Coordinates of C-alpha atoms in Angstrom, one line a residue:
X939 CA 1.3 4.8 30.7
X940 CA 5.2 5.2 30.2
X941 CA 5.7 7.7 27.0
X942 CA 9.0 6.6 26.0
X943 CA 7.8 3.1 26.0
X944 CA 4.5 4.3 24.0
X945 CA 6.7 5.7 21.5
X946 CA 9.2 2.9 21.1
X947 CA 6.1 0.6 20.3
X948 CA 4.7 2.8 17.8
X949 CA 8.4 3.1 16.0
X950 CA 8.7 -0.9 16.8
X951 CA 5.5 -1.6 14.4
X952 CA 5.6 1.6 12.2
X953 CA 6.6 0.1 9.2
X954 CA 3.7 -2.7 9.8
X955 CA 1.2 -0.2 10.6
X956 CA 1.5 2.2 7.4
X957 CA 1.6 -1.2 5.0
X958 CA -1.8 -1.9 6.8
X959 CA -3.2 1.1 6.2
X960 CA -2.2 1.1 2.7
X961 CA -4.5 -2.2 2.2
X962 CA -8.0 -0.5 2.7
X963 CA -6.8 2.6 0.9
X964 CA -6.0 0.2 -1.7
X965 CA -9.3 -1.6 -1.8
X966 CA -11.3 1.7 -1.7
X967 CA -9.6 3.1 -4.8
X968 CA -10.0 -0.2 -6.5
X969 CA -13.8 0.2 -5.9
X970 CA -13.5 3.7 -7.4
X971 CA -11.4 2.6 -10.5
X972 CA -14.1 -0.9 -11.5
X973 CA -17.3 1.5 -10.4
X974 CA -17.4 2.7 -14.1
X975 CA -16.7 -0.5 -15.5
X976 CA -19.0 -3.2 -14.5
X977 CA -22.2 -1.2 -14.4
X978 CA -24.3 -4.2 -16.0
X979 CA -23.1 -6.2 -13.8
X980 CA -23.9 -4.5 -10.9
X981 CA -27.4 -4.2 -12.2
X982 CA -27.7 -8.2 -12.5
X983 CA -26.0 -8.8 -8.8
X984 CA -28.4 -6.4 -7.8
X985 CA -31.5 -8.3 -9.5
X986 CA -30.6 -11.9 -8.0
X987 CA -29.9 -10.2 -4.6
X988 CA -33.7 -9.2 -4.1
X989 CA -34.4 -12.7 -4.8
X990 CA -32.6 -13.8 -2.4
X991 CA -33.2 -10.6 0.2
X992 CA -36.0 -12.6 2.0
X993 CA -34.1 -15.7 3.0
X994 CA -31.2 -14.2 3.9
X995 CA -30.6 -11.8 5.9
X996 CA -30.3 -8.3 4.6
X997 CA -26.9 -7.2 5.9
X998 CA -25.3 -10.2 4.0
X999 CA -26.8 -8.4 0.9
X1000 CA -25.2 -5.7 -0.6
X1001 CA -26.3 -3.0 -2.3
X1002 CA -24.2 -3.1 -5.2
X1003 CA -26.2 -1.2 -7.5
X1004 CA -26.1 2.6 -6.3
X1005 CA -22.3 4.5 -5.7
X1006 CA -23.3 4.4 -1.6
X1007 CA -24.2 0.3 -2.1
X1008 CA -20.7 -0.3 -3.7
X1009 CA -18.3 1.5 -1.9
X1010 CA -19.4 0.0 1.2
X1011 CA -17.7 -3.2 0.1
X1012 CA -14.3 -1.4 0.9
X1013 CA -15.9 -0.8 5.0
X1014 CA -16.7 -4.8 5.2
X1015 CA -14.2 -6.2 2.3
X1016 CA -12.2 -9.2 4.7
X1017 CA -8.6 -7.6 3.8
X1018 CA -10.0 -3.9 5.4
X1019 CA -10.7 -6.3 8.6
X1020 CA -7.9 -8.5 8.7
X1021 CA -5.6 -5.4 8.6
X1022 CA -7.8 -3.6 11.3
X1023 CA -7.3 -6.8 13.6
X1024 CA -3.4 -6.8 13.0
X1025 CA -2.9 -3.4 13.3
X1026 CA -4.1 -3.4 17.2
X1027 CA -3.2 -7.1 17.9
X1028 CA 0.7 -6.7 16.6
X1029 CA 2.0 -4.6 19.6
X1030 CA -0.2 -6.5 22.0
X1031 CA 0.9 -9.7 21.1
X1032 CA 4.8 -9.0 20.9
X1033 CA 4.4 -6.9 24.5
X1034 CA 4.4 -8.5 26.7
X1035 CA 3.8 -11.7 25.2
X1036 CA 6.4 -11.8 22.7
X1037 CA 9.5 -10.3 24.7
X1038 CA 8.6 -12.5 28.1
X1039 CA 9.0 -15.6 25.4
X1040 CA 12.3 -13.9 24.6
X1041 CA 13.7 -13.3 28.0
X1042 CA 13.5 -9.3 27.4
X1043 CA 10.6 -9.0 29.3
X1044 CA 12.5 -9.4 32.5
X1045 CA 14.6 -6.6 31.8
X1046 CA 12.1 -3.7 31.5
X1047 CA 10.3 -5.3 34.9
X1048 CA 13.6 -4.8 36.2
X1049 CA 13.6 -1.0 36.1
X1050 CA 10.9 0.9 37.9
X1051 CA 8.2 0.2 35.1
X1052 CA 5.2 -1.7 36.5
X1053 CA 3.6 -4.2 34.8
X1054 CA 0.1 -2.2 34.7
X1055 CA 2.0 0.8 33.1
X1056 CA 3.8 -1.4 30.4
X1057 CA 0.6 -3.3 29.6
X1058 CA -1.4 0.3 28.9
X1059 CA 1.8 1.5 27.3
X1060 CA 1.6 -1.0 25.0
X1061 CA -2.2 -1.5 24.9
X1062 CA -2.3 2.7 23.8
X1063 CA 0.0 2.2 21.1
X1064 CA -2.3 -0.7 19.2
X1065 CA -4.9 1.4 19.8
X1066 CA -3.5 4.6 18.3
X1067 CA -2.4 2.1 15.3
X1068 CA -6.0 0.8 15.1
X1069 CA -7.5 4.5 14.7
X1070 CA -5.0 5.1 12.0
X1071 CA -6.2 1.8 10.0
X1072 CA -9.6 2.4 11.0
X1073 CA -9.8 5.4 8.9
X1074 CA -8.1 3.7 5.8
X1075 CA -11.4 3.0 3.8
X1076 CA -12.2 6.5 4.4
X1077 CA -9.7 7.7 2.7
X1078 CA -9.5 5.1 -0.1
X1079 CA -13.6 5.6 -0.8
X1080 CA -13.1 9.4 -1.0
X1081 CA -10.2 8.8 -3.2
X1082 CA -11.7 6.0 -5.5
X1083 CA -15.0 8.0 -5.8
X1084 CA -13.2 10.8 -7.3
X1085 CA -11.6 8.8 -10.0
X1086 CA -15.0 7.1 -10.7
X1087 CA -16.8 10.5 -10.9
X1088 CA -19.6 10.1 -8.0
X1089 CA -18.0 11.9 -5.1
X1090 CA -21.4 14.0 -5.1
X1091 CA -23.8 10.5 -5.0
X1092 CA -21.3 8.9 -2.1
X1093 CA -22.6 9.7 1.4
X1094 CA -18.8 10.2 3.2
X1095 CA -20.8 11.6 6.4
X1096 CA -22.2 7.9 6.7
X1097 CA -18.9 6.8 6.1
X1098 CA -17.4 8.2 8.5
X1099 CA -19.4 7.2 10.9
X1100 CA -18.7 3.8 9.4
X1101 CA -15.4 5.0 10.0
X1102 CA -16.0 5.1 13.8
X1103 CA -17.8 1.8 14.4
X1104 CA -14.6 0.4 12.1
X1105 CA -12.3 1.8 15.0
X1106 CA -14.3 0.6 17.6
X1107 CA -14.0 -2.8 16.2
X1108 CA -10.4 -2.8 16.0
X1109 CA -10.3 -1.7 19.6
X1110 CA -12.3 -4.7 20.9
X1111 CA -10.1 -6.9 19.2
X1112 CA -7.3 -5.2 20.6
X1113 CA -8.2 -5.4 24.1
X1114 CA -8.6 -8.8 23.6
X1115 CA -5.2 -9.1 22.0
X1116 CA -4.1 -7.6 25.6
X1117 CA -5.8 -10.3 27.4
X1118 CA -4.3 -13.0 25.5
X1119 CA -0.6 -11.5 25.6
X1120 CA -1.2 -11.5 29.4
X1121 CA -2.0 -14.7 29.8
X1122 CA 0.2 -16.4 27.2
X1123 CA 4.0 -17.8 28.2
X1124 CA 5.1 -16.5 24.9
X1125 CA 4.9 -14.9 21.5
X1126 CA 3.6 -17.8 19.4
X1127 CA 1.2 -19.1 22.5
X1128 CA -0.4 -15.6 22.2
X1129 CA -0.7 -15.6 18.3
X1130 CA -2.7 -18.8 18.6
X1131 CA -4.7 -18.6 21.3
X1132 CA -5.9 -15.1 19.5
X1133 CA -6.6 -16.7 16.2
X1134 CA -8.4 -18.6 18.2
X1135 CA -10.4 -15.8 20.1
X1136 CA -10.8 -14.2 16.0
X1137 CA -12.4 -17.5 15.1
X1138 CA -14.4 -17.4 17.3
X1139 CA -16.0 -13.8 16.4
X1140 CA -16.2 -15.0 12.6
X1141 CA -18.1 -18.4 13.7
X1142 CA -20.6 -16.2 15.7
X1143 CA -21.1 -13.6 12.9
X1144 CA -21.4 -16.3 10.0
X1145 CA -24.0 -18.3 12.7
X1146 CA -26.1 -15.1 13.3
X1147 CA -26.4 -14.3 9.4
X1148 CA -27.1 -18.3 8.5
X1149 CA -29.3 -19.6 11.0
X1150 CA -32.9 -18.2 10.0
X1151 CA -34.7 -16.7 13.1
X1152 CA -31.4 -16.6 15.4
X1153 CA -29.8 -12.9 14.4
X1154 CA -30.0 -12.0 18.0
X1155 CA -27.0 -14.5 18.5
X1156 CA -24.5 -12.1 16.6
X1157 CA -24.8 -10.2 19.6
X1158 CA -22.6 -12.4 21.7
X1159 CA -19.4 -11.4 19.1
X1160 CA -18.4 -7.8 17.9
X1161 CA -19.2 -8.0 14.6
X1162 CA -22.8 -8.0 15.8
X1163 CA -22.2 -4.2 16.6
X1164 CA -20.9 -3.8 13.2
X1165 CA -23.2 -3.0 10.4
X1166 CA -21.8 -1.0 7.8
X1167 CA -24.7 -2.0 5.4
X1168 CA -27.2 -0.9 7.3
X1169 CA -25.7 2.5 7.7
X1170 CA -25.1 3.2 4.6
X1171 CA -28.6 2.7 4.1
X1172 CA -29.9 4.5 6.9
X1173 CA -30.7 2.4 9.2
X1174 CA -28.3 1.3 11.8
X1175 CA -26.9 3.6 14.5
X1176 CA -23.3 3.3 14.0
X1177 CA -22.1 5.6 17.0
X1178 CA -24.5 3.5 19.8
X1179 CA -22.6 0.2 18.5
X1180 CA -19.9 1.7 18.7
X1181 CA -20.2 2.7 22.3
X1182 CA -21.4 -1.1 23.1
X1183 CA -17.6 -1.9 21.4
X1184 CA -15.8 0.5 23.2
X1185 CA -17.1 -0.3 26.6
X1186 CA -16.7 -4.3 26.1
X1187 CA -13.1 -3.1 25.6
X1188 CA -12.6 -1.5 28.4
X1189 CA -13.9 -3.8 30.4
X1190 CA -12.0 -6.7 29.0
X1191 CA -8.5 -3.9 29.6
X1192 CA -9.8 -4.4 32.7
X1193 CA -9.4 -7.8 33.0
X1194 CA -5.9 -7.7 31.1
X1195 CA -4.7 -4.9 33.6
X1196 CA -5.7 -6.9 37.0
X1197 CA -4.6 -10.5 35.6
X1198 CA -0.8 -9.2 34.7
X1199 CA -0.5 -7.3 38.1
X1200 CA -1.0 -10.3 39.8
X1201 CA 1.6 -12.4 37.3
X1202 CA 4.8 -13.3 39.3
X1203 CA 6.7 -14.6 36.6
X1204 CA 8.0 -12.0 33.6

């Protein structure tokens, strides 16, 4: 890892990292500030979800009845995971893929920076961004459930290993952001191929919870080690899935690290 590199990455995408961390903060304080306001509601969502609790499966229904239930939305709401994705995937996908597309590339393999240390250099910085984002709902949920009154009947120490499991999410999907900036010719090449890669891990999830006696299929994608629900109702083991994530990233680094050593070409 090259440090003056890590840190010209992490002032590259600063301003893009701290407006995706405001996102989840955002949607946690929003859960806080309609928690008070929509309590009937909550107890009629609540009634049609035990109907339909027994064909469906259970993590696709939340608990919006309890404090716990409801700011769980803010761990699983689609704008707290699109901003976890981007946060990694940014400074993967414009180094190396985006500056080889621009030509700059060939100017930092021209000074005694290898490939493998500009790859981690880059890959570190997404990953320190990811951590940062990861912890975003955290903060919004402590912060909303202050406004709403129930800091005392939200579990935080569930949350934050919710918090963990988040960040090991973002990680896989930053590794994988370093395999497809690798293997892409350029910037918009790499943005593709990983929306691609990010469709793919939504199609598997949405399959798992859909197809009736076929969970085990969620496993193939990493939102399969992701059950925020089921922690916050005491069920999952959030650390464990997280170490499954963590080590499917590392292994795919892996990959990203031996197939851009052996690239000729910027």
């Amino acid at each position: 890892m090259n440090p003056s590199l890590f840190f010209f990455v992490l002032k590259r995408h600063r301003i893009a990292t701290v407006l995706l961390f405001i996102v989840p903060v955002i949607v946690g304080v929003f859960t806080g500030v309609f928690f008070p306001e929509n309590q009937k509601d909550r107890e009629l969502l609540g009634q049609v979800a035990k109907m339909f609790r027994k064909a469906l499966d259970e993590e696709m229904i939340l608990d919006v009845v309890t404090p716990a239930g409801f700011f769980n939305v803010a761990f699983q709401h689609p704008l707290t995971i699109l901003a976890l994705i981007f946060a990694g995937a940014i400074p993967l996908l414009s180094l190396p893929a985006g500056d080889r597309g621009r030509g700059t590339l060939d100017l930092l393999l021209a000074t005694p920076l290898t490939r493998g240390r500009l790859l981690m250099s880059s890959t570190l910085a997404g990953a320190v961004a990811t951590l940062f984002v990861g912890f975003a709902p955290l903060v919004g949920v402590s912060m909303g459930a202050r406004l709403a009154g129930v800091s005392d009947q939200v579990p935080l120490d569930y949350f934050f290993k919710t918090s963990i499991n988040l960040v090991a999410l973002g990680w896989w999907f930053t590794a994988t952001a370093a395999i497809v900036s690798v293997l892409a010719p350029d910037g918009p090449s790499a943005m593709r191929r990983f929306g691609i890669c990010t469709f793919l891990a939504f199609s598997i999830q949405v399959a798992g919870q859909l197809w009736k006696g076929r969970t085990w299929i969620r496993s193939f994608g990493p939102f399969g080690w992701y059950r925020p629900s089921l922690v916050t109702a005491g069920k999952g083991s959030p650390l464990a899935d997280a170490g499954v994530l963590v080590a499917v990233a590392v292994i795919f680094l892996v990959i990203a690290y031996v197939a851009g050593s052996r690239r000729r070409r910027a």
